[in-house]
Amino acid sequence: GVELSGVAVDSSPWPELKREGRLVNSSLDAIPFPDRHFDLVWSTEVLEHIPDSALPAVAKELARVARHTVVMAISLRLSCHDNPARPHLHIACHPRAWWDDLFSHAGCYPHLEALGYLWRGAEEPEFPWRPFDEPWVFAYSCGHGREAARAELAMMRHPSTPLGPSGSSSTQHRRTLELTSIHDSQLEDGGDGWAYYFGSHEYYHWTQDCATGE
């Protein structure tokens, strides 16, 4: 893993990770691991503490070292210790749509299957999804290239959106059917599934109390 604080690395309760080079002192905008090194990249409650100006590089690095999937928890609200006019803890406070746009530029798009699994709960897969109870959970499929990821995200938001010049009509037709099927899935009793996830201003474009929230 990567930890910005050298003190935290040196005082880790698992010193063997440092000795083996599996826990390193580094910044997320320059991760010292090869491309596609990790089966799964996991980050929790970190990105909201990083300035907006640094986040594009961070997203690219997280996508670069992931073999396929990036899973994160990102707060969508200010810290209780923040001054709303000048936040100093949760300095990157944005809705889900903003984060999806950021990661699409790094070649990633929302991993709907992983999100559905995470929101159901790994321990309780029989329970319905809970995206509105856990809005800070993110999952991305990465390694697709910027244009492909942007096109896929556009289709997720609006399944009839063309793939663009690089997508064949047969590919577009297949993905339209797949995404429409996902959108039409009733993931909870009385719910509207993914169509509501991407279409709801109160959810997809929501932040609780961020001065910079769209």
CSV table of C-alpha atoms in Angstrom, one decimal:
chain,number,residue,atom,x,y,z
A,1,GLY,CA,0.0,0.0,0.0
A,2,VAL,CA,0.9,3.7,-0.2
A,3,GLU,CA,1.0,6.0,2.8
A,4,LEU,CA,1.9,9.7,2.7
A,5,SER,CA,3.1,9.9,6.3
A,6,GLY,CA,6.5,8.4,6.8
A,7,VAL,CA,5.8,8.3,10.5
A,8,ALA,CA,2.8,6.1,9.9
A,9,VAL,CA,4.8,3.8,7.7
A,10,ASP,CA,7.6,3.5,10.3
A,11,SER,CA,5.2,2.9,13.1
A,12,SER,CA,3.0,0.4,11.2
A,13,PRO,CA,2.0,-2.7,13.3
A,14,TRP,CA,3.0,-4.8,10.3
A,15,PRO,CA,6.7,-4.0,9.8
A,16,GLU,CA,7.2,-6.9,7.5
A,17,LEU,CA,5.1,-5.1,4.9
A,18,LYS,CA,7.7,-2.3,4.8
A,19,ARG,CA,10.6,-4.7,4.7
A,20,GLU,CA,9.0,-6.5,1.8
A,21,GLY,CA,8.3,-3.2,-0.1
A,22,ARG,CA,4.6,-3.7,0.1
A,23,LEU,CA,4.0,-0.6,2.3
A,24,VAL,CA,5.8,2.5,1.0
A,25,ASN,CA,6.0,6.2,1.9
A,26,SER,CA,4.7,8.0,-1.2
A,27,SER,CA,2.2,10.4,-2.6
A,28,LEU,CA,-0.8,9.2,-4.6
A,29,ASP,CA,0.1,11.3,-7.6
A,30,ALA,CA,3.3,9.2,-8.1
A,31,ILE,CA,2.6,5.7,-6.9
A,32,PRO,CA,5.9,3.6,-7.0
A,33,PHE,CA,4.4,0.5,-8.4
A,34,PRO,CA,4.2,-0.9,-12.0
A,35,ASP,CA,1.2,-0.6,-14.3
A,36,ARG,CA,-1.6,-3.0,-13.6
A,37,HIS,CA,0.2,-4.2,-10.4
A,38,PHE,CA,-2.8,-4.7,-8.1
A,39,ASP,CA,-5.8,-6.9,-8.7
A,40,LEU,CA,-7.9,-4.4,-6.7
A,41,VAL,CA,-7.1,-0.9,-5.7
A,42,TRP,CA,-8.8,0.3,-2.5
A,43,SER,CA,-8.9,3.8,-1.1
A,44,THR,CA,-11.1,4.9,1.8
A,45,GLU,CA,-11.8,8.4,3.0
A,46,VAL,CA,-8.7,9.9,1.3
A,47,LEU,CA,-9.6,11.7,-1.9
A,48,GLU,CA,-11.8,14.3,-0.2
A,49,HIS,CA,-8.7,15.6,1.5
A,50,ILE,CA,-6.8,16.3,-1.7
A,51,PRO,CA,-6.9,19.6,-3.6
A,52,ASP,CA,-8.9,19.6,-6.8
A,53,SER,CA,-5.8,20.6,-8.7
A,54,ALA,CA,-4.0,17.4,-7.8
A,55,LEU,CA,-6.9,15.0,-8.2
A,56,PRO,CA,-6.6,14.4,-12.0
A,57,ALA,CA,-3.1,13.0,-11.5
A,58,VAL,CA,-4.2,11.0,-8.5
A,59,ALA,CA,-7.1,9.4,-10.5
A,60,LYS,CA,-4.7,8.5,-13.3
A,61,GLU,CA,-2.3,6.9,-10.9
A,62,LEU,CA,-5.0,4.8,-9.2
A,63,ALA,CA,-6.2,3.7,-12.6
A,64,ARG,CA,-2.7,3.0,-13.8
A,65,VAL,CA,-1.8,0.6,-11.0
A,66,ALA,CA,-5.1,-1.2,-11.0
A,67,ARG,CA,-5.5,-4.4,-13.1
A,68,HIS,CA,-9.1,-3.6,-13.5
A,69,THR,CA,-11.1,-2.4,-10.5
A,70,VAL,CA,-10.8,0.6,-8.2
A,71,VAL,CA,-13.1,0.7,-5.1
A,72,MET,CA,-13.3,3.8,-2.9
A,73,ALA,CA,-15.1,5.5,-0.1
A,74,ILE,CA,-15.3,9.3,-0.8
A,75,SER,CA,-17.1,11.6,1.5
A,76,LEU,CA,-19.7,13.8,-0.2
A,77,ARG,CA,-20.0,16.3,2.7
A,78,LEU,CA,-17.9,18.6,4.7
A,79,SER,CA,-16.2,17.5,7.9
A,80,CYS,CA,-17.9,18.6,11.1
A,81,HIS,CA,-14.7,20.5,11.8
A,82,ASP,CA,-14.8,22.4,8.5
A,83,ASN,CA,-15.8,26.0,8.1
A,84,PRO,CA,-18.2,25.9,5.1
A,85,ALA,CA,-16.7,29.1,3.7
A,86,ARG,CA,-13.1,27.8,3.9
A,87,PRO,CA,-13.0,24.0,4.4
A,88,HIS,CA,-9.6,22.7,5.5
A,89,LEU,CA,-10.3,19.0,5.9
A,90,HIS,CA,-12.7,17.9,3.2
A,91,ILE,CA,-11.3,20.3,0.7
A,92,ALA,CA,-12.6,18.3,-2.4
A,93,CYS,CA,-16.3,18.2,-1.8
A,94,HIS,CA,-18.3,17.2,-4.9
A,95,PRO,CA,-21.2,15.1,-6.0
A,96,ARG,CA,-20.9,11.6,-7.5
A,97,ALA,CA,-21.3,13.0,-11.0
A,98,TRP,CA,-18.2,15.1,-10.6
A,99,TRP,CA,-16.1,12.1,-9.4
A,100,ASP,CA,-17.4,9.9,-12.3
A,101,ASP,CA,-16.3,12.6,-14.7
A,102,LEU,CA,-12.9,12.8,-13.1
A,103,PHE,CA,-12.3,9.1,-13.3
A,104,SER,CA,-13.6,8.8,-16.8
A,105,HIS,CA,-10.8,11.1,-17.9
A,106,ALA,CA,-8.4,8.5,-16.3
A,107,GLY,CA,-10.0,5.7,-18.4
A,108,CYS,CA,-12.5,4.4,-15.9
A,109,TYR,CA,-16.3,4.2,-15.7
A,110,PRO,CA,-18.7,3.0,-12.9
A,111,HIS,CA,-18.5,-0.7,-12.3
A,112,LEU,CA,-22.2,-1.4,-12.0
A,113,GLU,CA,-21.9,-5.0,-11.0
A,114,ALA,CA,-19.4,-4.2,-8.3
A,115,LEU,CA,-21.5,-1.3,-7.0
A,116,GLY,CA,-24.6,-3.6,-6.9
A,117,TYR,CA,-22.7,-6.2,-4.9
A,118,LEU,CA,-21.2,-3.6,-2.5
A,119,TRP,CA,-24.5,-1.9,-1.9
A,120,ARG,CA,-26.2,-5.2,-1.2
A,121,GLY,CA,-23.5,-6.0,1.3
A,122,ALA,CA,-20.9,-8.8,1.0
A,123,GLU,CA,-22.2,-10.3,4.2
A,124,GLU,CA,-25.9,-10.0,3.3
A,125,PRO,CA,-26.3,-10.5,-0.4
A,126,GLU,CA,-29.9,-11.4,-0.1
A,127,PHE,CA,-30.8,-7.8,1.0
A,128,PRO,CA,-31.7,-5.1,-1.5
A,129,TRP,CA,-29.2,-2.5,-2.6
A,130,ARG,CA,-28.7,0.5,-0.4
A,131,PRO,CA,-27.1,3.2,-2.6
A,132,PHE,CA,-29.0,6.0,-0.9
A,133,ASP,CA,-27.9,4.9,2.6
A,134,GLU,CA,-24.2,4.5,1.5
A,135,PRO,CA,-23.7,7.3,-1.2
A,136,TRP,CA,-20.0,7.5,-0.5
A,137,VAL,CA,-19.2,4.0,-2.0
A,138,PHE,CA,-17.6,4.1,-5.4
A,139,ALA,CA,-16.4,1.4,-7.8
A,140,TYR,CA,-14.8,1.8,-11.2
A,141,SER,CA,-13.8,-0.4,-14.1
A,142,CYS,CA,-10.5,1.0,-15.3
A,143,GLY,CA,-7.9,0.5,-18.1
A,144,HIS,CA,-10.2,1.5,-21.0
A,145,GLY,CA,-8.7,4.7,-22.3
A,146,ARG,CA,-10.2,8.1,-21.9
A,147,GLU,CA,-12.4,8.3,-25.0
A,148,ALA,CA,-13.8,4.8,-24.4
A,149,ALA,CA,-14.5,5.5,-20.8
A,150,ARG,CA,-16.2,8.8,-21.5
A,151,ALA,CA,-18.4,7.2,-24.1
A,152,GLU,CA,-19.3,4.3,-21.8
A,153,LEU,CA,-20.2,6.8,-19.0
A,154,ALA,CA,-22.4,8.8,-21.4
A,155,MET,CA,-24.2,5.6,-22.4
A,156,MET,CA,-24.7,4.7,-18.7
A,157,ARG,CA,-26.2,8.1,-18.1
A,158,HIS,CA,-28.3,8.0,-21.3
A,159,PRO,CA,-28.4,4.5,-22.8
A,160,SER,CA,-29.4,5.8,-26.2
A,161,THR,CA,-26.3,7.9,-26.5
A,162,PRO,CA,-24.1,6.9,-29.5
A,163,LEU,CA,-20.7,5.5,-28.7
A,164,GLY,CA,-18.9,7.9,-30.9
A,165,PRO,CA,-16.8,7.5,-34.1
A,166,SER,CA,-14.8,4.6,-32.6
A,167,GLY,CA,-17.8,2.5,-31.8
A,168,SER,CA,-19.3,0.2,-34.5
A,169,SER,CA,-23.1,0.1,-34.8
A,170,SER,CA,-23.2,-3.6,-33.7
A,171,THR,CA,-21.1,-2.7,-30.6
A,172,GLN,CA,-23.3,0.2,-29.8
A,173,HIS,CA,-26.5,-1.9,-30.3
A,174,ARG,CA,-25.1,-4.6,-27.9
A,175,ARG,CA,-24.1,-2.1,-25.2
A,176,THR,CA,-27.3,-0.2,-25.5
A,177,LEU,CA,-29.2,-3.5,-24.9
A,178,GLU,CA,-26.9,-4.4,-22.0
A,179,LEU,CA,-27.1,-1.0,-20.3
A,180,THR,CA,-30.9,-0.7,-20.9
A,181,SER,CA,-31.3,-4.1,-19.2
A,182,ILE,CA,-29.2,-2.9,-16.3
A,183,HIS,CA,-31.2,0.4,-16.1
A,184,ASP,CA,-34.5,-1.5,-16.2
A,185,SER,CA,-33.5,-3.9,-13.4
A,186,GLN,CA,-35.6,-3.4,-10.2
A,187,LEU,CA,-32.8,-3.6,-7.6
A,188,GLU,CA,-35.2,-2.9,-4.7
A,189,ASP,CA,-38.9,-3.2,-4.3
A,190,GLY,CA,-40.5,-0.2,-5.8
A,191,GLY,CA,-37.2,1.3,-6.9
A,192,ASP,CA,-36.1,2.5,-10.2
A,193,GLY,CA,-32.7,0.9,-10.3
A,194,TRP,CA,-29.8,2.4,-12.2
A,195,ALA,CA,-32.0,4.8,-14.2
A,196,TYR,CA,-32.7,6.6,-10.9
A,197,TYR,CA,-29.0,6.3,-9.9
A,198,PHE,CA,-27.9,8.3,-12.9
A,199,GLY,CA,-31.0,10.5,-13.3
A,200,SER,CA,-31.7,11.8,-9.9
A,201,HIS,CA,-30.5,15.3,-9.1
A,202,GLU,CA,-31.1,14.7,-5.4
A,203,TYR,CA,-28.7,11.7,-5.5
A,204,TYR,CA,-26.3,11.7,-8.4
A,205,HIS,CA,-25.7,15.5,-8.3
A,206,TRP,CA,-26.1,15.8,-4.5
A,207,THR,CA,-23.7,17.1,-1.8
A,208,GLN,CA,-25.0,17.7,1.7
A,209,ASP,CA,-23.4,20.9,2.6
A,210,CYS,CA,-20.4,21.7,0.4
A,211,ALA,CA,-19.9,25.3,-0.6
A,212,THR,CA,-18.5,24.1,-3.9
A,213,GLY,CA,-21.2,21.5,-4.5
A,214,GLU,CA,-22.9,21.6,-7.9
